[in-house]
PDB file of C-alpha atoms in Angstrom:
ATOM      1  CA  MET A   1       0.065  -0.385   0.317  1.00 88.00           C
ATOM      2  CA  ASN A   2       1.292   3.523  -0.995  1.00 90.00           C
ATOM      3  CA  ARG A   3      -0.351   5.911   1.583  1.00 93.00           C
ATOM      4  CA  GLU A   4       1.765   8.637   0.524  1.00 95.00           C
ATOM      5  CA  LEU A   5      -0.185   8.619  -3.093  1.00 96.00           C
ATOM      6  CA  LEU A   6      -2.598   7.287  -0.749  1.00 96.00           C
ATOM      7  CA  GLU A   7      -2.999  10.832   0.445  1.00 96.00           C
ATOM      8  CA  LYS A   8      -1.034  13.072  -1.838  1.00 96.00           C
ATOM      9  CA  PRO A   9      -3.405  15.917  -2.212  1.00 96.00           C
ATOM     10  CA  PHE A  10      -4.880  16.315  -5.747  1.00 96.00           C
ATOM     11  CA  GLY A  11      -4.371  19.171  -7.709  1.00 95.00           C
ATOM     12  CA  LYS A  12      -6.330  22.361  -8.007  1.00 94.00           C
ATOM     13  CA  GLU A  13      -7.150  21.698 -11.280  1.00 95.00           C
ATOM     14  CA  GLN A  14      -8.359  18.783  -9.928  1.00 96.00           C
ATOM     15  CA  ILE A  15     -11.274  19.620  -6.924  1.00 95.00           C
ATOM     16  CA  LYS A  16     -14.479  21.106  -8.331  1.00 95.00           C
ATOM     17  CA  GLN A  17     -17.222  22.732  -6.805  1.00 93.00           C
ATOM     18  CA  ARG A  18     -20.478  22.946  -5.724  1.00 89.00           C
ATOM     19  CA  LYS A  19     -23.800  24.183  -4.493  1.00 87.00           C
ATOM     20  CA  GLY A  20     -24.146  21.794  -0.456  1.00 81.00           C
ATOM     21  CA  ASN A  21     -27.582  20.678   1.023  1.00 79.00           C
ATOM     22  CA  PHE A  22     -26.770  24.272   3.289  1.00 86.00           C
ATOM     23  CA  GLY A  23     -26.271  26.969   0.419  1.00 85.00           C
ATOM     24  CA  ASP A  24     -21.632  25.646   1.579  1.00 89.00           C
ATOM     25  CA  MET A  25     -19.505  25.714  -1.094  1.00 91.00           C
ATOM     26  CA  ILE A  26     -18.367  21.772  -1.104  1.00 89.00           C
ATOM     27  CA  ASP A  27     -14.758  20.784  -2.708  1.00 92.00           C
ATOM     28  CA  TYR A  28     -15.001  17.818  -4.613  1.00 93.00           C
ATOM     29  CA  VAL A  29     -12.696  15.601  -6.753  1.00 96.00           C
ATOM     30  CA  GLU A  30     -14.480  12.818  -9.517  1.00 97.00           C
ATOM     31  CA  THR A  31     -14.872   9.646  -9.558  1.00 97.00           C
ATOM     32  CA  HIS A  32     -12.685   9.064 -12.194  1.00 97.00           C
ATOM     33  CA  ALA A  33      -9.566  10.846 -10.412  1.00 98.00           C
ATOM     34  CA  VAL A  34     -10.363   8.578  -7.312  1.00 98.00           C
ATOM     35  CA  ILE A  35     -10.263   5.276  -9.040  1.00 98.00           C
ATOM     36  CA  GLN A  36      -6.840   6.576 -11.033  1.00 98.00           C
ATOM     37  CA  ARG A  37      -5.798   7.041  -7.216  1.00 98.00           C
ATOM     38  CA  LEU A  38      -6.676   3.957  -6.619  1.00 98.00           C
ATOM     39  CA  ASN A  39      -4.650   2.123  -9.523  1.00 97.00           C
ATOM     40  CA  ASP A  40      -1.915   4.031  -9.382  1.00 97.00           C
ATOM     41  CA  ALA A  41      -1.842   3.339  -5.171  1.00 97.00           C
ATOM     42  CA  PHE A  42      -1.990  -0.152  -5.253  1.00 97.00           C
ATOM     43  CA  GLU A  43      -1.198  -0.409  -8.881  1.00 95.00           C
ATOM     44  CA  GLY A  44      -4.665  -2.245  -9.747  1.00 96.00           C
ATOM     45  CA  GLN A  45      -4.752  -4.805  -7.108  1.00 97.00           C
ATOM     46  CA  TRP A  46      -8.364  -3.419  -5.617  1.00 98.00           C
ATOM     47  CA  SER A  47     -11.387  -4.218  -5.607  1.00 98.00           C
ATOM     48  CA  PHE A  48     -15.213  -2.121  -4.936  1.00 98.00           C
ATOM     49  CA  GLU A  49     -18.723  -4.186  -4.178  1.00 98.00           C
ATOM     50  CA  ILE A  50     -22.381  -2.876  -3.715  1.00 98.00           C
ATOM     51  CA  MET A  51     -22.986  -4.755  -0.401  1.00 98.00           C
ATOM     52  CA  THR A  52     -27.285  -3.084  -0.109  1.00 98.00           C
ATOM     53  CA  GLN A  53     -28.319  -0.544  -2.384  1.00 97.00           C
ATOM     54  CA  GLU A  54     -32.021   0.902  -0.618  1.00 97.00           C
ATOM     55  CA  THR A  55     -34.510   2.909  -2.396  1.00 95.00           C
ATOM     56  CA  THR A  56     -36.551   5.668  -0.253  1.00 96.00           C
ATOM     57  CA  ASN A  57     -39.440   7.541  -1.644  1.00 93.00           C
ATOM     58  CA  THR A  58     -36.490  11.627  -2.277  1.00 95.00           C
ATOM     59  CA  GLU A  59     -32.907   9.407  -2.827  1.00 96.00           C
ATOM     60  CA  VAL A  60     -31.344   5.441  -3.648  1.00 97.00           C
ATOM     61  CA  ILE A  61     -28.482   4.617  -1.024  1.00 98.00           C
ATOM     62  CA  VAL A  62     -25.547   1.969  -1.074  1.00 98.00           C
ATOM     63  CA  SER A  63     -23.517   0.105   1.225  1.00 98.00           C
ATOM     64  CA  GLY A  64     -20.134  -1.104  -0.424  1.00 98.00           C
ATOM     65  CA  LYS A  65     -16.799  -2.666   0.373  1.00 98.00           C
ATOM     66  CA  LEU A  66     -13.120  -0.636  -1.422  1.00 98.00           C
ATOM     67  CA  THR A  67     -10.610  -3.955  -0.675  1.00 98.00           C
ATOM     68  CA  ALA A  68      -7.203  -3.458  -1.360  1.00 98.00           C
ATOM     69  CA  ASP A  69      -4.349  -4.691   0.223  1.00 96.00           C
ATOM     70  CA  GLY A  70      -6.012  -7.429   2.427  1.00 96.00           C
ATOM     71  CA  VAL A  71      -7.906  -4.336   3.728  1.00 97.00           C
ATOM     72  CA  SER A  72     -12.004  -3.586   3.371  1.00 98.00           C
ATOM     73  CA  LYS A  73     -13.070  -0.608   3.821  1.00 98.00           C
ATOM     74  CA  THR A  74     -17.572  -0.091   4.660  1.00 98.00           C
ATOM     75  CA  GLN A  75     -19.459   2.884   4.404  1.00 98.00           C
ATOM     76  CA  PHE A  76     -22.689   4.403   2.331  1.00 98.00           C
ATOM     77  CA  GLY A  77     -23.117   6.748  -0.614  1.00 97.00           C
ATOM     78  CA  SER A  78     -26.473   7.990  -2.030  1.00 96.00           C
ATOM     79  CA  ASN A  79     -27.847   9.827  -4.290  1.00 95.00           C
ATOM     80  CA  LYS A  80     -31.197  12.181  -4.396  1.00 94.00           C
ATOM     81  CA  ILE A  81     -33.687  10.280  -7.318  1.00 96.00           C
ATOM     82  CA  SER A  82     -33.718  13.715 -10.088  1.00 95.00           C
ATOM     83  CA  LEU A  83     -36.863  14.471 -11.466  1.00 95.00           C
ATOM     84  CA  SER A  84     -38.447  15.967 -14.228  1.00 95.00           C
ATOM     85  CA  LYS A  85     -39.771  19.344 -14.097  1.00 95.00           C
ATOM     86  CA  ALA A  86     -43.183  17.151 -14.335  1.00 95.00           C
ATOM     87  CA  GLY A  87     -42.287  14.775 -11.202  1.00 93.00           C
ATOM     88  CA  GLU A  88     -41.004  12.231 -13.083  1.00 93.00           C
ATOM     89  CA  ILE A  89     -38.254   9.579 -12.462  1.00 93.00           C
ATOM     90  CA  ILE A  90     -35.740  10.847 -15.375  1.00 94.00           C
ATOM     91  CA  SER A  91     -33.317   7.689 -14.890  1.00 94.00           C
ATOM     92  CA  VAL A  92     -33.272   5.957 -11.950  1.00 93.00           C
ATOM     93  CA  GLY A  93     -30.338   4.021 -13.375  1.00 94.00           C
ATOM     94  CA  ASP A  94     -27.816   7.173 -13.415  1.00 96.00           C
ATOM     95  CA  ASP A  95     -28.948   7.769 -10.099  1.00 97.00           C
ATOM     96  CA  TRP A  96     -28.170   4.231  -8.566  1.00 97.00           C
ATOM     97  CA  LYS A  97     -24.516   4.906 -10.433  1.00 97.00           C
ATOM     98  CA  ALA A  98     -24.297   7.851  -8.475  1.00 97.00           C
ATOM     99  CA  ALA A  99     -25.026   6.557  -6.022  1.00 98.00           C
ATOM    100  CA  ALA A 100     -21.994   3.711  -5.440  1.00 98.00           C
ATOM    101  CA  SER A 101     -19.574   6.191  -7.184  1.00 97.00           C
ATOM    102  CA  ASP A 102     -20.494   7.947  -3.798  1.00 96.00           C
ATOM    103  CA  CYS A 103     -19.018   5.256  -2.175  1.00 98.00           C
ATOM    104  CA  LEU A 104     -16.134   3.874  -3.792  1.00 98.00           C
ATOM    105  CA  LYS A 105     -15.162   7.497  -3.067  1.00 97.00           C
ATOM    106  CA  LYS A 106     -15.989   8.110   0.930  1.00 97.00           C
ATOM    107  CA  CYS A 107     -14.273   4.041   0.922  1.00 98.00           C
ATOM    108  CA  ALA A 108     -11.323   5.377  -0.187  1.00 98.00           C
ATOM    109  CA  SER A 109     -11.110   8.205   1.706  1.00 97.00           C
ATOM    110  CA  LEU A 110     -10.678   5.304   4.664  1.00 97.00           C
ATOM    111  CA  PHE A 111      -7.779   5.242   2.531  1.00 97.00           C
ATOM    112  CA  GLY A 112      -6.726   8.700   2.890  1.00 96.00           C
ATOM    113  CA  VAL A 113      -8.292   9.328  -0.546  1.00 97.00           C
ATOM    114  CA  GLY A 114      -8.934  12.723  -0.678  1.00 95.00           C
ATOM    115  CA  LEU A 115      -8.550  13.511   3.021  1.00 91.00           C
ATOM    116  CA  HIS A 116      -7.216  17.173   2.019  1.00 91.00           C
ATOM    117  CA  LEU A 117     -10.494  18.507   1.150  1.00 90.00           C
ATOM    118  CA  TYR A 118     -11.799  17.563   4.844  1.00 82.00           C
ATOM    119  CA  GLY A 119     -12.406  19.316   8.305  1.00 68.00           C
ATOM    120  CA  ALA A 120      -8.295  22.003   9.087  1.00 51.00           C
ATOM    121  CA  GLU A 121      -6.714  21.023   5.814  1.00 49.00           C
ATOM    122  CA  LYS A 122      -9.226  21.579   3.603  1.00 52.00           C
ATOM    123  CA  LYS A 123      -9.084  25.638   4.645  1.00 44.00           C
ATOM    124  CA  GLU A 124      -5.158  25.216   3.992  1.00 45.00           C
ATOM    125  CA  GLN A 125      -5.789  24.661   0.054  1.00 45.00           C
ATOM    126  CA  PRO A 126      -8.551  26.277  -0.901  1.00 44.00           C
ATOM    127  CA  SER A 127     -10.284  25.657  -4.607  1.00 42.00           C
ATOM    128  CA  ASP A 128     -10.446  28.562  -6.825  1.00 40.00           C
ATOM    129  CA  GLN A 129     -13.051  26.682  -9.049  1.00 38.00           C
ATOM    130  CA  THR A 130     -16.533  27.972  -9.436  1.00 36.00           C
ATOM    131  CA  GLY A 131     -19.484  26.753  -7.977  1.00 35.00           C
ATOM    132  CA  LYS A 132     -21.126  23.931 -10.741  1.00 33.00           C
ATOM    133  CA  ASP A 133     -22.478  21.541 -10.216  1.00 34.00           C
ATOM    134  CA  TYR A 134     -20.931  18.545 -11.815  1.00 32.00           C
ATOM    135  CA  GLY A 135     -22.592  15.121 -10.524  1.00 37.00           C
ATOM    136  CA  LYS A 136     -20.872  13.007  -7.670  1.00 39.00           C
ATOM    137  CA  GLY A 137     -17.347  13.934  -6.009  1.00 43.00           C
ATOM    138  CA  MET A 138     -15.197  12.904  -3.477  1.00 53.00           C
ATOM    139  CA  SER A 139     -17.464  14.537  -1.060  1.00 47.00           C
ATOM    140  CA  GLU A 140     -20.111  15.109  -3.168  1.00 48.00           C
ATOM    141  CA  LYS A 141     -23.455  13.760  -4.479  1.00 45.00           C
TER     142      LYS A 141
END
């Protein structure tokens, strides 16, 4: 396990922002950046599986397990069900994929990926991105 690589901060060009549930701006990285980091740190020798999934009236929720170097980390991920302006479900399949991506990124954070985006360290490295909602990201849904 290459902890130095796992915990290496993402570059400013990789950090995106979106508006959070309470109006604050949240930094995140896209799923492909997390997958690349896992591939580099574990030389592609890792796996991820969805263990449970649930649908409520407003969101989909999954629990998943990321395993690498004989260590497993579990976490939850979720996504609001996307509705059209008429209130019809657009694509629950895309919502499931987004929840799985959220879960993968949360599991990866337990290995150290993207920790600089949380807590006190985050304040030392502000993002210079605009507040666009890019879909699922590191701590972004």
